[in-house]
Amino acid sequence: MKFLIVGKASEETEAGALPSQELVDNMTAFNESLVKAGVLLAAEGLHPSSRGARIAYSGGKARVIDGPFAEAKELIAGFWLIQVKSREEALEWALRVPVPPGHDGIGLDVWQVFDPSDMPETSLTPETAQRHAVIRATLDSPPEP
């Protein structure tokens, strides 16, 4: 089972403040423990929303809205994508994420990632299932640069 652990933004991350060396060291140790356990698929921090954009749809048309966005507590500062055996294991890992001092109220979201195996067989045609398999195989072995 794959889970996405989403780290929420704070006023500091939205202002572009870089983390302390202590937090960088703690996050590096946490990421190393995920790697050692064989569960880490990806982990990245994100730039503030001022460097991002949203795509909004209305009337069948898309429009780009440049950041920054309001409500820092509703924004994402980073993420981990992990593969574990259960929701409980995902939550155990999320509870180990180092939290910098003074960041009460900033939290994490833990979301299970939909997998093709979660879909009833009747909802995918054989052709669609094959196309998904090709995409997955390509992701598992990307071409050499």
PDB file of C-alpha atoms in Angstrom:
ATOM      1  CA  MET A   1       0.000   0.000   0.000  1.00  0.00           C
ATOM      2  CA  LYS A   2       1.269   3.433  -0.873  1.00  0.00           C
ATOM      3  CA  PHE A   3       0.688   6.441   1.341  1.00  0.00           C
ATOM      4  CA  LEU A   4       1.404  10.106   0.841  1.00  0.00           C
ATOM      5  CA  ILE A   5       2.458  11.969   3.968  1.00  0.00           C
ATOM      6  CA  VAL A   6       1.901  15.676   3.350  1.00  0.00           C
ATOM      7  CA  GLY A   7       3.661  18.279   5.476  1.00  0.00           C
ATOM      8  CA  LYS A   8       1.647  21.454   5.945  1.00  0.00           C
ATOM      9  CA  ALA A   9       3.130  24.883   5.316  1.00  0.00           C
ATOM     10  CA  SER A  10       3.638  27.535   7.970  1.00  0.00           C
ATOM     11  CA  GLU A  11       4.053  31.290   7.825  1.00  0.00           C
ATOM     12  CA  GLU A  12       7.821  30.693   7.854  1.00  0.00           C
ATOM     13  CA  THR A  13       7.845  28.234   4.949  1.00  0.00           C
ATOM     14  CA  GLU A  14       5.509  30.492   2.972  1.00  0.00           C
ATOM     15  CA  ALA A  15       7.921  33.383   3.601  1.00  0.00           C
ATOM     16  CA  GLY A  16      10.681  31.264   2.073  1.00  0.00           C
ATOM     17  CA  ALA A  17      12.583  30.786   5.325  1.00  0.00           C
ATOM     18  CA  LEU A  18      14.978  27.876   5.122  1.00  0.00           C
ATOM     19  CA  PRO A  19      14.943  25.294   7.906  1.00  0.00           C
ATOM     20  CA  SER A  20      17.581  25.305  10.628  1.00  0.00           C
ATOM     21  CA  GLN A  21      20.586  23.020  10.281  1.00  0.00           C
ATOM     22  CA  GLU A  22      19.209  20.996  13.200  1.00  0.00           C
ATOM     23  CA  LEU A  23      15.917  20.408  11.375  1.00  0.00           C
ATOM     24  CA  VAL A  24      17.742  19.530   8.139  1.00  0.00           C
ATOM     25  CA  ASP A  25      19.841  17.005  10.075  1.00  0.00           C
ATOM     26  CA  ASN A  26      16.744  15.555  11.783  1.00  0.00           C
ATOM     27  CA  MET A  27      14.840  15.278   8.479  1.00  0.00           C
ATOM     28  CA  THR A  28      17.866  13.659   6.827  1.00  0.00           C
ATOM     29  CA  ALA A  29      18.046  11.091   9.640  1.00  0.00           C
ATOM     30  CA  PHE A  30      14.302  10.436   9.298  1.00  0.00           C
ATOM     31  CA  ASN A  31      14.620   9.987   5.517  1.00  0.00           C
ATOM     32  CA  GLU A  32      17.588   7.655   6.039  1.00  0.00           C
ATOM     33  CA  SER A  33      15.476   5.539   8.404  1.00  0.00           C
ATOM     34  CA  LEU A  34      12.753   5.315   5.730  1.00  0.00           C
ATOM     35  CA  VAL A  35      15.355   4.214   3.176  1.00  0.00           C
ATOM     36  CA  LYS A  36      16.883   1.679   5.569  1.00  0.00           C
ATOM     37  CA  ALA A  37      13.401   0.219   6.185  1.00  0.00           C
ATOM     38  CA  GLY A  38      12.880  -0.001   2.399  1.00  0.00           C
ATOM     39  CA  VAL A  39       9.655   2.024   2.424  1.00  0.00           C
ATOM     40  CA  LEU A  40      10.641   5.404   0.913  1.00  0.00           C
ATOM     41  CA  LEU A  41       9.590   5.996  -2.701  1.00  0.00           C
ATOM     42  CA  ALA A  42      10.037   9.796  -2.804  1.00  0.00           C
ATOM     43  CA  ALA A  43      10.455  12.750  -0.469  1.00  0.00           C
ATOM     44  CA  GLU A  44      10.721  16.425  -1.340  1.00  0.00           C
ATOM     45  CA  GLY A  45      10.287  19.850   0.151  1.00  0.00           C
ATOM     46  CA  LEU A  46       8.360  22.445  -1.824  1.00  0.00           C
ATOM     47  CA  HIS A  47       9.030  26.106  -2.554  1.00  0.00           C
ATOM     48  CA  PRO A  48       6.541  28.646  -1.146  1.00  0.00           C
ATOM     49  CA  SER A  49       3.247  29.116  -2.984  1.00  0.00           C
ATOM     50  CA  SER A  50       4.553  32.451  -4.323  1.00  0.00           C
ATOM     51  CA  ARG A  51       6.577  30.334  -6.772  1.00  0.00           C
ATOM     52  CA  GLY A  52       3.612  28.097  -7.645  1.00  0.00           C
ATOM     53  CA  ALA A  53       0.420  28.284  -9.632  1.00  0.00           C
ATOM     54  CA  ARG A  54      -3.060  26.809  -9.526  1.00  0.00           C
ATOM     55  CA  ILE A  55      -5.168  25.717 -12.432  1.00  0.00           C
ATOM     56  CA  ALA A  56      -8.828  26.638 -11.936  1.00  0.00           C
ATOM     57  CA  TYR A  57     -11.623  25.281 -14.120  1.00  0.00           C
ATOM     58  CA  SER A  58     -14.814  27.115 -14.864  1.00  0.00           C
ATOM     59  CA  GLY A  59     -17.243  26.626 -17.722  1.00  0.00           C
ATOM     60  CA  GLY A  60     -15.023  23.916 -19.203  1.00  0.00           C
ATOM     61  CA  LYS A  61     -12.042  26.275 -19.469  1.00  0.00           C
ATOM     62  CA  ALA A  62      -8.803  26.258 -17.508  1.00  0.00           C
ATOM     63  CA  ARG A  63      -7.118  29.357 -16.161  1.00  0.00           C
ATOM     64  CA  VAL A  64      -3.793  29.804 -14.388  1.00  0.00           C
ATOM     65  CA  ILE A  65      -3.721  31.592 -11.039  1.00  0.00           C
ATOM     66  CA  ASP A  66      -0.249  32.546  -9.864  1.00  0.00           C
ATOM     67  CA  GLY A  67       0.677  32.292  -6.169  1.00  0.00           C
ATOM     68  CA  PRO A  68       1.030  33.253  -3.436  1.00  0.00           C
ATOM     69  CA  PHE A  69      -2.085  31.737  -1.924  1.00  0.00           C
ATOM     70  CA  ALA A  70      -3.856  32.659   1.297  1.00  0.00           C
ATOM     71  CA  GLU A  71      -4.119  30.443   4.377  1.00  0.00           C
ATOM     72  CA  ALA A  72      -0.616  29.020   4.796  1.00  0.00           C
ATOM     73  CA  LYS A  73      -1.981  26.268   7.068  1.00  0.00           C
ATOM     74  CA  GLU A  74      -3.883  24.850   4.084  1.00  0.00           C
ATOM     75  CA  LEU A  75      -0.809  24.728   1.845  1.00  0.00           C
ATOM     76  CA  ILE A  76       1.796  22.004   1.400  1.00  0.00           C
ATOM     77  CA  ALA A  77       5.451  22.422   2.385  1.00  0.00           C
ATOM     78  CA  GLY A  78       6.675  18.949   1.441  1.00  0.00           C
ATOM     79  CA  PHE A  79       5.811  15.283   1.144  1.00  0.00           C
ATOM     80  CA  TRP A  80       6.922  11.687   1.537  1.00  0.00           C
ATOM     81  CA  LEU A  81       5.629   8.863  -0.628  1.00  0.00           C
ATOM     82  CA  ILE A  82       6.023   5.554   1.173  1.00  0.00           C
ATOM     83  CA  GLN A  83       5.071   1.957   0.504  1.00  0.00           C
ATOM     84  CA  VAL A  84       4.068   0.026   3.606  1.00  0.00           C
ATOM     85  CA  LYS A  85       1.888  -2.923   4.581  1.00  0.00           C
ATOM     86  CA  SER A  86      -0.902  -1.031   6.337  1.00  0.00           C
ATOM     87  CA  ARG A  87      -2.463   2.295   7.284  1.00  0.00           C
ATOM     88  CA  GLU A  88      -1.211   1.725  10.818  1.00  0.00           C
ATOM     89  CA  GLU A  89       2.376   1.413   9.594  1.00  0.00           C
ATOM     90  CA  ALA A  90       1.995   4.609   7.563  1.00  0.00           C
ATOM     91  CA  LEU A  91       0.738   6.419  10.659  1.00  0.00           C
ATOM     92  CA  GLU A  92       3.639   5.042  12.711  1.00  0.00           C
ATOM     93  CA  TRP A  93       6.081   6.546  10.200  1.00  0.00           C
ATOM     94  CA  ALA A  94       4.193   9.853  10.077  1.00  0.00           C
ATOM     95  CA  LEU A  95       4.356  10.115  13.870  1.00  0.00           C
ATOM     96  CA  ARG A  96       8.178   9.949  13.611  1.00  0.00           C
ATOM     97  CA  VAL A  97       8.479  13.012  11.352  1.00  0.00           C
ATOM     98  CA  PRO A  98      10.651  15.567  13.175  1.00  0.00           C
ATOM     99  CA  VAL A  99       8.663  18.660  14.114  1.00  0.00           C
ATOM    100  CA  PRO A 100      10.584  21.903  14.596  1.00  0.00           C
ATOM    101  CA  PRO A 101      10.088  23.643  17.946  1.00  0.00           C
ATOM    102  CA  GLY A 102       7.356  26.275  17.995  1.00  0.00           C
ATOM    103  CA  HIS A 103       5.302  24.732  15.187  1.00  0.00           C
ATOM    104  CA  ASP A 104       2.252  23.755  17.206  1.00  0.00           C
ATOM    105  CA  GLY A 105      -0.822  23.557  15.006  1.00  0.00           C
ATOM    106  CA  ILE A 106       1.116  22.678  11.854  1.00  0.00           C
ATOM    107  CA  GLY A 107       0.456  19.069  10.996  1.00  0.00           C
ATOM    108  CA  LEU A 108       0.640  16.261   8.534  1.00  0.00           C
ATOM    109  CA  ASP A 109      -1.979  14.628   6.358  1.00  0.00           C
ATOM    110  CA  VAL A 110      -1.668  10.918   5.593  1.00  0.00           C
ATOM    111  CA  TRP A 111      -3.458   9.748   2.456  1.00  0.00           C
ATOM    112  CA  GLN A 112      -3.613   6.290   0.937  1.00  0.00           C
ATOM    113  CA  VAL A 113      -2.695   6.393  -2.744  1.00  0.00           C
ATOM    114  CA  PHE A 114      -5.154   4.726  -5.104  1.00  0.00           C
ATOM    115  CA  ASP A 115      -3.666   1.687  -6.760  1.00  0.00           C
ATOM    116  CA  PRO A 116      -5.050  -0.008  -9.885  1.00  0.00           C
ATOM    117  CA  SER A 117      -5.591  -3.106  -7.750  1.00  0.00           C
ATOM    118  CA  ASP A 118      -8.080  -1.052  -5.707  1.00  0.00           C
ATOM    119  CA  MET A 119     -10.347  -0.830  -8.744  1.00  0.00           C
ATOM    120  CA  PRO A 120     -12.940  -3.505  -9.367  1.00  0.00           C
ATOM    121  CA  GLU A 121     -11.923  -5.575 -12.380  1.00  0.00           C
ATOM    122  CA  THR A 122     -15.195  -4.681 -14.053  1.00  0.00           C
ATOM    123  CA  SER A 123     -14.281  -0.970 -14.066  1.00  0.00           C
ATOM    124  CA  LEU A 124     -11.213  -1.399 -16.303  1.00  0.00           C
ATOM    125  CA  THR A 125     -11.327  -2.780 -19.808  1.00  0.00           C
ATOM    126  CA  PRO A 126      -8.461  -5.152 -20.674  1.00  0.00           C
ATOM    127  CA  GLU A 127      -7.070  -2.450 -22.963  1.00  0.00           C
ATOM    128  CA  THR A 128      -7.089   0.157 -20.182  1.00  0.00           C
ATOM    129  CA  ALA A 129      -5.500  -2.305 -17.738  1.00  0.00           C
ATOM    130  CA  GLN A 130      -2.737  -2.986 -20.293  1.00  0.00           C
ATOM    131  CA  ARG A 131      -2.130   0.749 -20.794  1.00  0.00           C
ATOM    132  CA  HIS A 132      -1.821   1.179 -17.010  1.00  0.00           C
ATOM    133  CA  ALA A 133       0.655  -1.717 -16.886  1.00  0.00           C
ATOM    134  CA  VAL A 134       2.821  -0.058 -19.560  1.00  0.00           C
ATOM    135  CA  ILE A 135       2.799   3.234 -17.641  1.00  0.00           C
ATOM    136  CA  ARG A 136       3.789   1.478 -14.388  1.00  0.00           C
ATOM    137  CA  ALA A 137       6.582  -0.466 -16.115  1.00  0.00           C
ATOM    138  CA  THR A 138       7.925   2.765 -17.612  1.00  0.00           C
ATOM    139  CA  LEU A 139       7.892   4.453 -14.203  1.00  0.00           C
ATOM    140  CA  ASP A 140       9.668   1.498 -12.605  1.00  0.00           C
ATOM    141  CA  SER A 141      12.516   1.664 -15.127  1.00  0.00           C
ATOM    142  CA  PRO A 142      12.851   5.186 -16.548  1.00  0.00           C
ATOM    143  CA  PRO A 143      15.019   5.659 -19.647  1.00  0.00           C
ATOM    144  CA  GLU A 144      18.689   6.582 -19.210  1.00  0.00           C
ATOM    145  CA  PRO A 145      19.402  10.325 -19.728  1.00  0.00           C
TER     146      PRO A 145
END
